[in-house]
Coordinates of C-alpha atoms in Angstrom, one line a residue:
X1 CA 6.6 42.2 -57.9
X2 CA 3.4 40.9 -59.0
X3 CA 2.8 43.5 -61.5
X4 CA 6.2 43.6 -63.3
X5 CA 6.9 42.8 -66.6
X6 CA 8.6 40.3 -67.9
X7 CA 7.7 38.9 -64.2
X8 CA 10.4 37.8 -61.7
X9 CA 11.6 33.8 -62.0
X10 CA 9.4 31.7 -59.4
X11 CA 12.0 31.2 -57.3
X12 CA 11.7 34.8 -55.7
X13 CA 8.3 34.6 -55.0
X14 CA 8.8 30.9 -53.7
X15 CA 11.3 32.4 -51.2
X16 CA 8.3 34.6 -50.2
X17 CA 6.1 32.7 -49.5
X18 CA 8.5 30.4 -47.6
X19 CA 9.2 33.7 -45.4
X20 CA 5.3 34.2 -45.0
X21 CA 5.2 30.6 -43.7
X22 CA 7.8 30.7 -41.6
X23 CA 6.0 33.7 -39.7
X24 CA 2.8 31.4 -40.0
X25 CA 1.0 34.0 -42.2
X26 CA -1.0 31.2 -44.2
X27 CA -3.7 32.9 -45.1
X28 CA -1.4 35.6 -46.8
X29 CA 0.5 33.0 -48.7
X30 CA -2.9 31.5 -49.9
X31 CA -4.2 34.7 -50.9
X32 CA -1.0 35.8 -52.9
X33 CA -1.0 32.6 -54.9
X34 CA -4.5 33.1 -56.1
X35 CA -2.7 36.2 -58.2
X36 CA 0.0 34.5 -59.6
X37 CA -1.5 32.4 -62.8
X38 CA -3.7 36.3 -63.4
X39 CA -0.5 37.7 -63.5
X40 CA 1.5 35.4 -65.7
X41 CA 3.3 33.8 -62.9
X42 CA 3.8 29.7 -63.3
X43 CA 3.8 28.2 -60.1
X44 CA 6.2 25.2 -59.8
X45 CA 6.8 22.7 -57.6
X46 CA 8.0 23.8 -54.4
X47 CA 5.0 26.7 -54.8
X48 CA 2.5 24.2 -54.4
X49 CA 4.1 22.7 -52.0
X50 CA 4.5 25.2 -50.1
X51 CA 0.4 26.1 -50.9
X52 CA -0.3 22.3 -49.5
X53 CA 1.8 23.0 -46.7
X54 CA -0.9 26.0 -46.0
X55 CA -3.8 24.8 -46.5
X56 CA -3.0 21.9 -44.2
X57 CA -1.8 24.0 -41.3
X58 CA -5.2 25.5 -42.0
X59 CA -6.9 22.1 -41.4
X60 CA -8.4 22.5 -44.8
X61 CA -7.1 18.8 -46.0
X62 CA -9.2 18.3 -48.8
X63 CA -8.3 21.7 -50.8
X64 CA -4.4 20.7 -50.1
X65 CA -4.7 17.2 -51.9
X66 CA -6.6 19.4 -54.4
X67 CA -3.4 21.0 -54.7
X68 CA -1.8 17.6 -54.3
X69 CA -3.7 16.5 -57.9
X70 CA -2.9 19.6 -59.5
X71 CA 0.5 18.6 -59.0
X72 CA 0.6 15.4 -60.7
X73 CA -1.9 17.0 -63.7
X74 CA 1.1 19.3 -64.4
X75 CA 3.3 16.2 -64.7
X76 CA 5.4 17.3 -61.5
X77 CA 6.9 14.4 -59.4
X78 CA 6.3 15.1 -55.8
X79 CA 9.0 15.0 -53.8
X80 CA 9.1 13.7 -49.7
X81 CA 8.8 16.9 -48.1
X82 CA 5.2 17.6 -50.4
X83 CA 4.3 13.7 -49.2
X84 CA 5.3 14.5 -45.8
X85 CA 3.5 17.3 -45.3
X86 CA 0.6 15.5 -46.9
X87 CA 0.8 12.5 -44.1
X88 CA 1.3 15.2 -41.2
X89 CA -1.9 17.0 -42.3
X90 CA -4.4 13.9 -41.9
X91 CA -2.4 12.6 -39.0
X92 CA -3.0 16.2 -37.1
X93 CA -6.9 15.8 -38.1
X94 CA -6.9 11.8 -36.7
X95 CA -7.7 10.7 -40.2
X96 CA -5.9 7.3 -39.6
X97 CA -7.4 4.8 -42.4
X98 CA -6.9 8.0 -44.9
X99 CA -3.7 8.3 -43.9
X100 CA -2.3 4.8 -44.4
X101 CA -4.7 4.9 -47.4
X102 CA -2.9 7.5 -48.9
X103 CA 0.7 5.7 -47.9
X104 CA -0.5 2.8 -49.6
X105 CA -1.3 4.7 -53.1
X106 CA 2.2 6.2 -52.7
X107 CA 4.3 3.2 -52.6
X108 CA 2.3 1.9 -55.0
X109 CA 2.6 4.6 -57.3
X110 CA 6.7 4.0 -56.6
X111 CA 6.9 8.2 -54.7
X112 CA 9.9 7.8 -52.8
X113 CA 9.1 8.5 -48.8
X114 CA 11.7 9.0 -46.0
X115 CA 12.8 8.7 -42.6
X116 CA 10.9 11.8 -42.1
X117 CA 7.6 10.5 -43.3
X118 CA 7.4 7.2 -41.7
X119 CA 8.3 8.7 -38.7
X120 CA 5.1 11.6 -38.8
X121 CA 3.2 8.4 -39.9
X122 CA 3.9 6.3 -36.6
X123 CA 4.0 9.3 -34.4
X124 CA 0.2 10.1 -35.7
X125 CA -0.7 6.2 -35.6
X126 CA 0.8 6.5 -31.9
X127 CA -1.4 9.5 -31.2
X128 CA -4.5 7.4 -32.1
X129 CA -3.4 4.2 -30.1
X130 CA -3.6 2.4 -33.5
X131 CA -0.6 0.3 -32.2
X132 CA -1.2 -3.2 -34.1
X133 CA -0.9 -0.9 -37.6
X134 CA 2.2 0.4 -36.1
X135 CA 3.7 -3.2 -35.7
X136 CA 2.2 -3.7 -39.7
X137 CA 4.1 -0.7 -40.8
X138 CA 6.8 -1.9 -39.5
X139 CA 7.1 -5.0 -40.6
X140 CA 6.4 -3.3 -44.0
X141 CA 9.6 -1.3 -43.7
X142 CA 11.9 -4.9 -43.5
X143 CA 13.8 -5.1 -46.5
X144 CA 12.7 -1.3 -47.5
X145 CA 15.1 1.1 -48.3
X146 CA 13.8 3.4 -45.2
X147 CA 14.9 1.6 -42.3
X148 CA 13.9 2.4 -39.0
X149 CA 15.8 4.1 -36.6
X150 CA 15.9 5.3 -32.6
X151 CA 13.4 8.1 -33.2
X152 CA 10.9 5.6 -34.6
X153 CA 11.1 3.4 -31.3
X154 CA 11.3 6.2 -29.4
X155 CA 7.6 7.3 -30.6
X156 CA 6.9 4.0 -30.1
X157 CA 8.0 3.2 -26.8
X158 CA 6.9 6.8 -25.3
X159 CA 3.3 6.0 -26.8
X160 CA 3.0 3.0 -25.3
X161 CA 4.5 4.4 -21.9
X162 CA 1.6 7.1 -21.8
X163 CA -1.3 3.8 -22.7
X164 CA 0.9 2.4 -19.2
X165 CA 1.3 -0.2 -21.7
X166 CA 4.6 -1.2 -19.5
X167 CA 5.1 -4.6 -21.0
X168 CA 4.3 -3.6 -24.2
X169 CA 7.1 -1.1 -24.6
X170 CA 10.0 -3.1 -22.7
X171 CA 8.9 -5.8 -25.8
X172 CA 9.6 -2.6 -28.3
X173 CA 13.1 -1.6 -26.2
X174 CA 14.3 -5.5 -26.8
X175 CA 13.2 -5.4 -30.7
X176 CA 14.8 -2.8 -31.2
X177 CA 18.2 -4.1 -29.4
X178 CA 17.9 -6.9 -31.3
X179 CA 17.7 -5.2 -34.3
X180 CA 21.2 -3.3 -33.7
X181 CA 19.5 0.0 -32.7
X182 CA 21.1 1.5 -30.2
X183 CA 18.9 2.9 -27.7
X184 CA 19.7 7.0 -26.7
X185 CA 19.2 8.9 -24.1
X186 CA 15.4 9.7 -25.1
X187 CA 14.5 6.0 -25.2
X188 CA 16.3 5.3 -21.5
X189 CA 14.4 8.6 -20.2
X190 CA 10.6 7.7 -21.7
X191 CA 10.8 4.1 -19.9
X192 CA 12.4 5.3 -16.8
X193 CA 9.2 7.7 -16.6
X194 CA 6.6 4.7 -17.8
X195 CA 8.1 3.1 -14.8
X196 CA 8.0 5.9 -12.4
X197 CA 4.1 6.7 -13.2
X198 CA 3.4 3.4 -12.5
X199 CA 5.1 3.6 -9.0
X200 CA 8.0 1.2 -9.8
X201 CA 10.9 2.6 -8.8
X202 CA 13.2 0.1 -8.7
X203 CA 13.2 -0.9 -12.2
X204 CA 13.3 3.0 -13.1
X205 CA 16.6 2.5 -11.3
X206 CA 17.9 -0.1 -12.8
X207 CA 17.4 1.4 -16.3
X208 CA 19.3 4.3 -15.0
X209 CA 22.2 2.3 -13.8
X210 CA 22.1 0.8 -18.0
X211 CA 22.2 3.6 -19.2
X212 CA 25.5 4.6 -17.4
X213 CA 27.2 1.8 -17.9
X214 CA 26.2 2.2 -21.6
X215 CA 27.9 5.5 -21.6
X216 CA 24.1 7.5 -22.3
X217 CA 24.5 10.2 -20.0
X218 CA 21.5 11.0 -18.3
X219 CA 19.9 14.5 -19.2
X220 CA 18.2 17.4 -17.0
X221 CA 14.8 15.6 -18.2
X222 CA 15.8 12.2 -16.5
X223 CA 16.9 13.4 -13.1
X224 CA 14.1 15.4 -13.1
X225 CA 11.9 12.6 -13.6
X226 CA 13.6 10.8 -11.0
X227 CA 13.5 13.5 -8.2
X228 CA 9.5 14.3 -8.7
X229 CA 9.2 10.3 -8.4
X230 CA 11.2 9.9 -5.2
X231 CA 9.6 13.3 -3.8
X232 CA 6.2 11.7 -4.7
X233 CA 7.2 8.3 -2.6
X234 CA 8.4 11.0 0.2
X235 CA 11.9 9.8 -0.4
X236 CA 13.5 12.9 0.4
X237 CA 17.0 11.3 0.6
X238 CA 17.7 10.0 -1.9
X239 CA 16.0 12.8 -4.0
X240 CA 18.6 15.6 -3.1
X241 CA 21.6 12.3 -3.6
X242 CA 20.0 13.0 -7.1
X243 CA 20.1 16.1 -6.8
X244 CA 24.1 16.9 -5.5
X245 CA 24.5 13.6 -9.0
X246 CA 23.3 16.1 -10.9
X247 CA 25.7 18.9 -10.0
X248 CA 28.7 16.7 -10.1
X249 CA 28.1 16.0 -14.1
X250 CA 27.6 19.8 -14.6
X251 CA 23.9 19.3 -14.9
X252 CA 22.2 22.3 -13.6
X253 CA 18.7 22.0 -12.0
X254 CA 16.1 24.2 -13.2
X255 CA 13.1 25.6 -11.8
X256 CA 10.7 22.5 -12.5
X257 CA 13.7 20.5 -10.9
X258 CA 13.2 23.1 -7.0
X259 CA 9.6 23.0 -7.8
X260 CA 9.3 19.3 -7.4
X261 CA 11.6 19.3 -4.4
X262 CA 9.5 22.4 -2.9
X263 CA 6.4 20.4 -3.2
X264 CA 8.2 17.1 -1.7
X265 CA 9.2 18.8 1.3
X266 CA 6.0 20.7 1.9
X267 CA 3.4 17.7 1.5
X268 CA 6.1 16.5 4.3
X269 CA 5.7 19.5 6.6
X270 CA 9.3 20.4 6.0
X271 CA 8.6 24.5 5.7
X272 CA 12.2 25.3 6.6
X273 CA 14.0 23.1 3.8
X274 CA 11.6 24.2 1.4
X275 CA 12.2 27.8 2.6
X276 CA 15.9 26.9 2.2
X277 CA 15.6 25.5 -1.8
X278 CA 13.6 28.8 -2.2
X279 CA 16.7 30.7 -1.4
X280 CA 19.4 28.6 -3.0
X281 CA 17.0 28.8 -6.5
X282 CA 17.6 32.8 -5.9
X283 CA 21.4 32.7 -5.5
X284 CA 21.7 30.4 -8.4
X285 CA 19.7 33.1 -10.5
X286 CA 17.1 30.6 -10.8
X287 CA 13.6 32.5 -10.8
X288 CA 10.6 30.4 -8.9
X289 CA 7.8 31.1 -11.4
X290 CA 4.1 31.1 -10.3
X291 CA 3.7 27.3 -10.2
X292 CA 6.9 26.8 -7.4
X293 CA 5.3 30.3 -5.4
X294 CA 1.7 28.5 -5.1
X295 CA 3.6 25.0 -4.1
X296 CA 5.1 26.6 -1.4
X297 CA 1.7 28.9 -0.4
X298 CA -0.6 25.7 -0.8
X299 CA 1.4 23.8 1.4
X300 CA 1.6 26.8 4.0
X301 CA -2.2 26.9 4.1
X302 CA -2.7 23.1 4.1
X303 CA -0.8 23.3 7.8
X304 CA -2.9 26.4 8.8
X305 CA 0.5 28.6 8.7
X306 CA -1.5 31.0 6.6
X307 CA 1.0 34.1 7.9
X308 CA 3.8 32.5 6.6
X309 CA 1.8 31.7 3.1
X310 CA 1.0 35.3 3.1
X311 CA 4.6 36.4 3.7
X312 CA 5.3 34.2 0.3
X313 CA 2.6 35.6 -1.2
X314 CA 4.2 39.2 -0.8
X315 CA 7.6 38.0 -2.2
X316 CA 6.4 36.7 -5.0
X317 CA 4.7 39.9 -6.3
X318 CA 7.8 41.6 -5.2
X319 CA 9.9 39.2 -7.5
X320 CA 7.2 40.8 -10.1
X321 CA 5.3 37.4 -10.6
X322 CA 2.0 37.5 -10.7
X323 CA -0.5 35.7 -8.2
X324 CA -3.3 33.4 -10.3
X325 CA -6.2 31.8 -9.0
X326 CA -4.2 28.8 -8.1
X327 CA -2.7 31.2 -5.7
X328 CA -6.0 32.9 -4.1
X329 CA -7.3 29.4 -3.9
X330 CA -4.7 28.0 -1.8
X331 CA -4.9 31.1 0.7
X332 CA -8.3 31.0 0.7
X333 CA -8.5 27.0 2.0
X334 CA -6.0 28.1 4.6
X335 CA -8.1 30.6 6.6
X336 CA -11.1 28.3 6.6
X337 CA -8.7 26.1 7.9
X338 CA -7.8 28.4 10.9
X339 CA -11.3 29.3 11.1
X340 CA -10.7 33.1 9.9
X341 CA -14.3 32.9 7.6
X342 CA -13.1 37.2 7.2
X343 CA -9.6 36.6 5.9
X344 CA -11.5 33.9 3.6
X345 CA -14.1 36.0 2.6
X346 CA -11.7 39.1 1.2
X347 CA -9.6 37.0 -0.3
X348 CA -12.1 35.8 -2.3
X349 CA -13.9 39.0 -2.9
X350 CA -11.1 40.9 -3.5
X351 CA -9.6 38.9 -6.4
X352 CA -11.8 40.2 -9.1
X353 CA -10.5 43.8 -8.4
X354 CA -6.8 42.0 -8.8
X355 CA -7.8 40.9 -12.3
X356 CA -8.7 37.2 -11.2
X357 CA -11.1 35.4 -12.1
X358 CA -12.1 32.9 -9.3
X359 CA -12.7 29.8 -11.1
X360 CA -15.1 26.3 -10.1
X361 CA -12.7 25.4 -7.6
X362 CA -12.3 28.6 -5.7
X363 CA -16.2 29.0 -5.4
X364 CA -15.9 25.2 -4.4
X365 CA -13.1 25.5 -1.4
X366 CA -16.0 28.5 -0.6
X367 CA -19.5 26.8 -0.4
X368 CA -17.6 23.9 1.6
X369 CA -15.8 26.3 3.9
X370 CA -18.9 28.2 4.5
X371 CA -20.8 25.0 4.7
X372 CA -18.6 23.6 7.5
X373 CA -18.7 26.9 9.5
X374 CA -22.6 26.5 9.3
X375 CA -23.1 29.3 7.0
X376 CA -25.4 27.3 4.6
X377 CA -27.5 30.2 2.9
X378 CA -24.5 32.3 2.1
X379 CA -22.8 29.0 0.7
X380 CA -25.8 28.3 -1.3
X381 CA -26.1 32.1 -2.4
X382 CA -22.4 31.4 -4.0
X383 CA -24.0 28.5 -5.7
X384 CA -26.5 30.2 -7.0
X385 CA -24.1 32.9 -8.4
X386 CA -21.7 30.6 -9.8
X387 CA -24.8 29.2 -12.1
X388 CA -25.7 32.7 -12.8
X389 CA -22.1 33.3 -14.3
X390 CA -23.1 30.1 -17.0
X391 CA -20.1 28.4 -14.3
X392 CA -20.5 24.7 -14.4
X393 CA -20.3 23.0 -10.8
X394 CA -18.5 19.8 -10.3
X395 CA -19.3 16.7 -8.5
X396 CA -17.0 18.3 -5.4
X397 CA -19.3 21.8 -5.1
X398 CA -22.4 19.4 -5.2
X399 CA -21.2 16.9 -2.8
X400 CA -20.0 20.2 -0.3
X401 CA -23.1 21.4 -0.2
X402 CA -25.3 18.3 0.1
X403 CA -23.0 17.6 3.4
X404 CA -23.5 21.1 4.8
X405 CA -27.2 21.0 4.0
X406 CA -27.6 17.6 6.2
X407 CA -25.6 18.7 9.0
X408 CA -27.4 21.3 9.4
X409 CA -30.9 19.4 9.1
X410 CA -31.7 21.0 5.6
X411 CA -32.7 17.4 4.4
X412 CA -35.2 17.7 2.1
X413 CA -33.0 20.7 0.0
X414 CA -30.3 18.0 0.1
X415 CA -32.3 15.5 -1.6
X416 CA -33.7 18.2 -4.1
X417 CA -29.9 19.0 -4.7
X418 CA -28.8 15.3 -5.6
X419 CA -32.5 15.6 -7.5
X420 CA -30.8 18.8 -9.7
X421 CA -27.4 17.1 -9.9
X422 CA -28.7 14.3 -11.8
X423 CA -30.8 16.8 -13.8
X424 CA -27.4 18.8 -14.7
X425 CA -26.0 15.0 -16.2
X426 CA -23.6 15.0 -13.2
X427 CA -24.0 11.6 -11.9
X428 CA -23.6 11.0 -7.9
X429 CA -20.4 8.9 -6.7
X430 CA -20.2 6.7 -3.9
X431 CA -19.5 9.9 -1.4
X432 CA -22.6 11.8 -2.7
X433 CA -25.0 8.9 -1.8
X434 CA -22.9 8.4 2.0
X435 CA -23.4 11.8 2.9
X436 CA -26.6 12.0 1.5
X437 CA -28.0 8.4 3.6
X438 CA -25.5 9.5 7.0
X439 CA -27.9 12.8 7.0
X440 CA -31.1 11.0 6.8
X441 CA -30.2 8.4 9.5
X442 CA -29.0 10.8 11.6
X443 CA -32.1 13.4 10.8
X444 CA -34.6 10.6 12.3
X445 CA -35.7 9.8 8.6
X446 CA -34.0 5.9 8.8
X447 CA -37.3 4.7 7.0
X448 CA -36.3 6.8 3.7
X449 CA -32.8 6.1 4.2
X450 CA -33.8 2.6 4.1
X451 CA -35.7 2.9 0.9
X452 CA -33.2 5.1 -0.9
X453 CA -30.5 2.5 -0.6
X454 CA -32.5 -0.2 -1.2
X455 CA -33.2 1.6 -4.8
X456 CA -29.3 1.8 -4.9
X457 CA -28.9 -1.5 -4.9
X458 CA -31.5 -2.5 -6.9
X459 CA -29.8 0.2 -9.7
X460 CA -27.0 -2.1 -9.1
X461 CA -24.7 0.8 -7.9
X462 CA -21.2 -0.5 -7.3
X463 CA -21.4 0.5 -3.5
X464 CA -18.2 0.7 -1.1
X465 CA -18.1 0.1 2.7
X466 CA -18.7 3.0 3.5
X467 CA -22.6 3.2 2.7
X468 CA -23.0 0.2 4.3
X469 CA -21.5 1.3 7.1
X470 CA -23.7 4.4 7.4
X471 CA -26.8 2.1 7.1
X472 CA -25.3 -0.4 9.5
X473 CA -25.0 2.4 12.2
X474 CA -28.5 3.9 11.5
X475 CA -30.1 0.5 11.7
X476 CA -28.0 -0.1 15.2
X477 CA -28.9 3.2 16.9
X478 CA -31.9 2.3 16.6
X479 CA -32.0 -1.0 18.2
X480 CA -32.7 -3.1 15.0
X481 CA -29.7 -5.5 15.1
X482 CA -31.3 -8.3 12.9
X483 CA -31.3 -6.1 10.0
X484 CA -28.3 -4.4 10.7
X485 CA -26.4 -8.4 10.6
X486 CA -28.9 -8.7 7.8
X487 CA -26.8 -6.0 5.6
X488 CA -23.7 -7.1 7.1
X489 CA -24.3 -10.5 5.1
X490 CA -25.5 -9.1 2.0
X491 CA -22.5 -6.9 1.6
X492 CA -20.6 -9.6 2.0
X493 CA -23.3 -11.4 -0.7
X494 CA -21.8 -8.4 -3.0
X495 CA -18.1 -8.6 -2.4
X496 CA -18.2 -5.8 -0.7
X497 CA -16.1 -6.9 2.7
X498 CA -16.8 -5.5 6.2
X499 CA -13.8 -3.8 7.9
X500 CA -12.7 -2.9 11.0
X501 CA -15.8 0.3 11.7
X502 CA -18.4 -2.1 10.4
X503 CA -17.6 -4.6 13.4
X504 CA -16.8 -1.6 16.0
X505 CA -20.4 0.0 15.3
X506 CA -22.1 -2.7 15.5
X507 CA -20.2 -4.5 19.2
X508 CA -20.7 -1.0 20.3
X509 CA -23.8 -0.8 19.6
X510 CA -24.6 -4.1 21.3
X511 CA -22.8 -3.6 24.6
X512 CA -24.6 -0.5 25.3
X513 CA -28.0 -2.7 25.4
X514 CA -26.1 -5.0 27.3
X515 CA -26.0 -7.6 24.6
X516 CA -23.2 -8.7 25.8
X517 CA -23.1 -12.2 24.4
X518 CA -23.6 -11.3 20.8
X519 CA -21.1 -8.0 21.0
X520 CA -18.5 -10.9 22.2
X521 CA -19.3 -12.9 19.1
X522 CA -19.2 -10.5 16.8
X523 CA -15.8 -9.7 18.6
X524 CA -14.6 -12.8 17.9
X525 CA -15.6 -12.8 14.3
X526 CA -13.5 -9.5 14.3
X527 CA -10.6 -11.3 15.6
X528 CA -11.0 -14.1 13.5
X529 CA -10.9 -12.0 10.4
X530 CA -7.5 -10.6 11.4
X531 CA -9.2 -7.2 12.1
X532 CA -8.7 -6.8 15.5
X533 CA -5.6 -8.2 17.6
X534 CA -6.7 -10.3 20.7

């Protein structure tokens, strides 16, 4: 076509290069257009839009308002969808003050803009968390010809939702009522699931029960929302009265909507119902894809019924889905559960011939299995080889291996570790620096244990009880009570209160030298504190 002559109107080659786009073949498109002026082909309007559109699904913004300039050079008026696409491209690279820059310069320049392009506009403001220019933009719309609408709030509202922003976007629900737009079903469903990620159920509810007797029907995303909340809560009850609501409006759960329920009733222990939902998914020609196979298996293993989770494990490659490292990882932590180190060990060794990968995590669940079957030099061997495959380990692989090198008197490796840890920029939490000071009171090396926290505290650490604790029993065992009331105090000092173990060590500690005056103060104290019933 190029190459005819006279050469084809625009308009066939436009439709081209839409088809080209369509099957996201940008650089094609971009190419082809460099041969159409050579060739005596004018583009028009719609071709460089279409060229803008491109170049800004290429991320290459500043050639598509290159494109943008040619068009106004050539007199051309550009239309919303050229604007549009224009907005979306800055707003997909987070260029926020460019963007509302170049909104701005297009009002003023009297280019009409629609629904369409306010609504990219606040969905990217959204996306940045710019919400006071939201609120500007619109109040800028009052009075404009572009009014807003639902799916403007919606943005809005789910933005804010995500932020757990609660407040904030009941205060956007009520504008908008009070601005005659009727909320949809979208609007009802994003706040019900603000409200169930921030654990409050009952007002999830009651939105629900608005929603009916506004006539929105609720969708397959709502009750699903609802169930995973009420599985989460362990309120199984009234999860499956969803559930049975949901088949009397003709609503037809689908395999997120078992999945949640599977996980429910196997964080409960309740094998045989999930078993059951298994089942029922298969007679409704539901298929459980990986992610409802490795709930089931992961709760299996996390009760030691690793025969059962292997039983799964073979009807799920029989249904033809694949096993993934989720999977291995999940059997894995079961038979170091049941202590069968073997069973762990293949697993694990045999994945790579499956075609997986084991990942941070499954080298993780390893070292601390091995570590807390005392098999410290092959744990640290895995360590070593996960390092050697450029693998990254986390704060959990550290802290597993710290704990199995002090239990089994490897202290100064341990400190060298937390030593290397810091090296790697993975800063020690609260649990790292536990283990770490339980190991040295325990190992006779309270003097250094001492010291170490006492540097803790001066690097104003934000310490928990349980350090103190640790301290408080080292200092007790052995005998030195005045320093071990001493820390009790300055916790206290801290904000850091004493609980229940802090007490019991240390009025254990004293009735077995036969303080028993002191042990019966410091019992009273206890009691006192509402920590102990007389």
């Amino acid at each position: 076509m190029l190459l005819m002559r006279p050469p084809p109107p625009t308009f066939l080659f436009n439709n081209i290069l839409s088809s080209l786009v369509k099957n996201k073949r940008y650089p094609t498109v971009i190419s082809l257009f460099k041969q159409f002026e050579p060739n005596g082909i004018t583009p028009d309007l719609c071709t460089l839009s279409i060229l803008i559109n491109c170049f800004c699904h290429q991320a290459h913004i500043t050639l598509a308002f290159s494109v943008f300039a040619n068009i106004l050079k050539r007199g051309f008026h550009p239309d919303a969808i050229t604007l549009n696409t224009l907005i979306k491209g800055l707003c997909f690279r987070g260029e926020i003050k460019k963007t509302l820059y170049f909104h701005d310069q297009v009002v003023a320049q009297g280019f009409q803009l629609d629904q369409v392009s306010y609504g990219t506009l606040i969905n990217g403001l959204c996306k940045a968390g710019e919400t006071k220019a939201v609120a500007r933009l619109l109040r800028k719309l009052e009075g404009h010809s572009v009014k807003p609408d639902v799916v403007m709030y919606n943005t809005i509202i789910n933005s804010l939702c995500k932020n757990k922003l609660l407040g904030d976007a009941c205060d956007v629900y009520s504008e908008m009522i009070v601005k005659g737009i009727s909320p949809d079903v979208v609007t009802y469903t994003t706040l019900i699931h603000g409200f169930c990620i921030m654990g409050h159920l009952k007002e999830a509810f009651s939105l629900l029960n608005e929603m009916k007797l506004k006539n929105i029907n609720p969708n397959l995303c709502t009750f699903n929302i609802l169930i995973d909340a009420l599985g989460k809560e362990g309120k199984m009850k009234e999860a499956f009265s969803l559930l049975n609501e949901m088949k009397l409006k003709n609503i037809n759960p689908d395999v997120y909507t078992f999945s949640v329920l599977i996980d429910a009733l196997g964080k409960e222990g309740k094998v045989k119902e999930a078993f059951s939902l298994l089942n029922e998914m298969k007679l409704k020609n539901i298929n459980p894809d990986v992610c409802t196979f490795n709930i089931l298996i992961d709760a299996l293993g996390k009760k030691g019924r690793v025969k059962e989770a292997k039983i799964v494990l073979a009807v799920m490659m029989k249904a033809c889905v694949e096993p993934d490292v989720v999977t291995y990882n999940s059997l894995i932590d079961g038979y170091f559960l049941v202590n069968e180190v073997k069973h762990a060990k293949y697993v694990f060794y045999s994945m790579a011939q499956r075609g997986v990968t084991p990942n941070v995590q499954c080298y993780t669940i390893m070292i601390n299995g091995l570590c807390k079957k005392k098999m410290v030099d092959e744990a640290m061997s895995l360590f070593e080889e996960m390092k050697h495959k450029n693998m990254i380990p986390d704060i959990v692989t550290y802290n597993s291996l710290i704990d199995g090198l002090c239990k089994n008197h490897h202290l100064e490796r341990a400190i060298a570790l937390l030593k290397e840890m810091k090296e790697h920029g993975i800063q020690p939490d609260v649990y790292s620096y536990t283990i770490l000071l339980d190991g040295l009171c325990k190992g006779g090396r309270l003097e250094i244990a001492k010291e170490f926290f006492q540097h803790l505290l001066v690097k104003g650490c934000h310490l928990n009880v349980w350090p103190y604790n640790v301290m408080i029993n080292g200092l007790c065992k052995a005998g030195l009570f005045g320093e071990a009331m001493d820390l009790k105090s300055k916790m206290e000092g801290k904000g850091c209160m004493p609980n229940a173990i802090t007490f019991r060590t240390i009025i254990c500690a004293l009735s077995e030298k036969d303080e028993n005056d002191k042990a019966e103060k410091i019992l009273r104290e206890m009691i006192a504190r509402g920590l102990l019933k007389e």
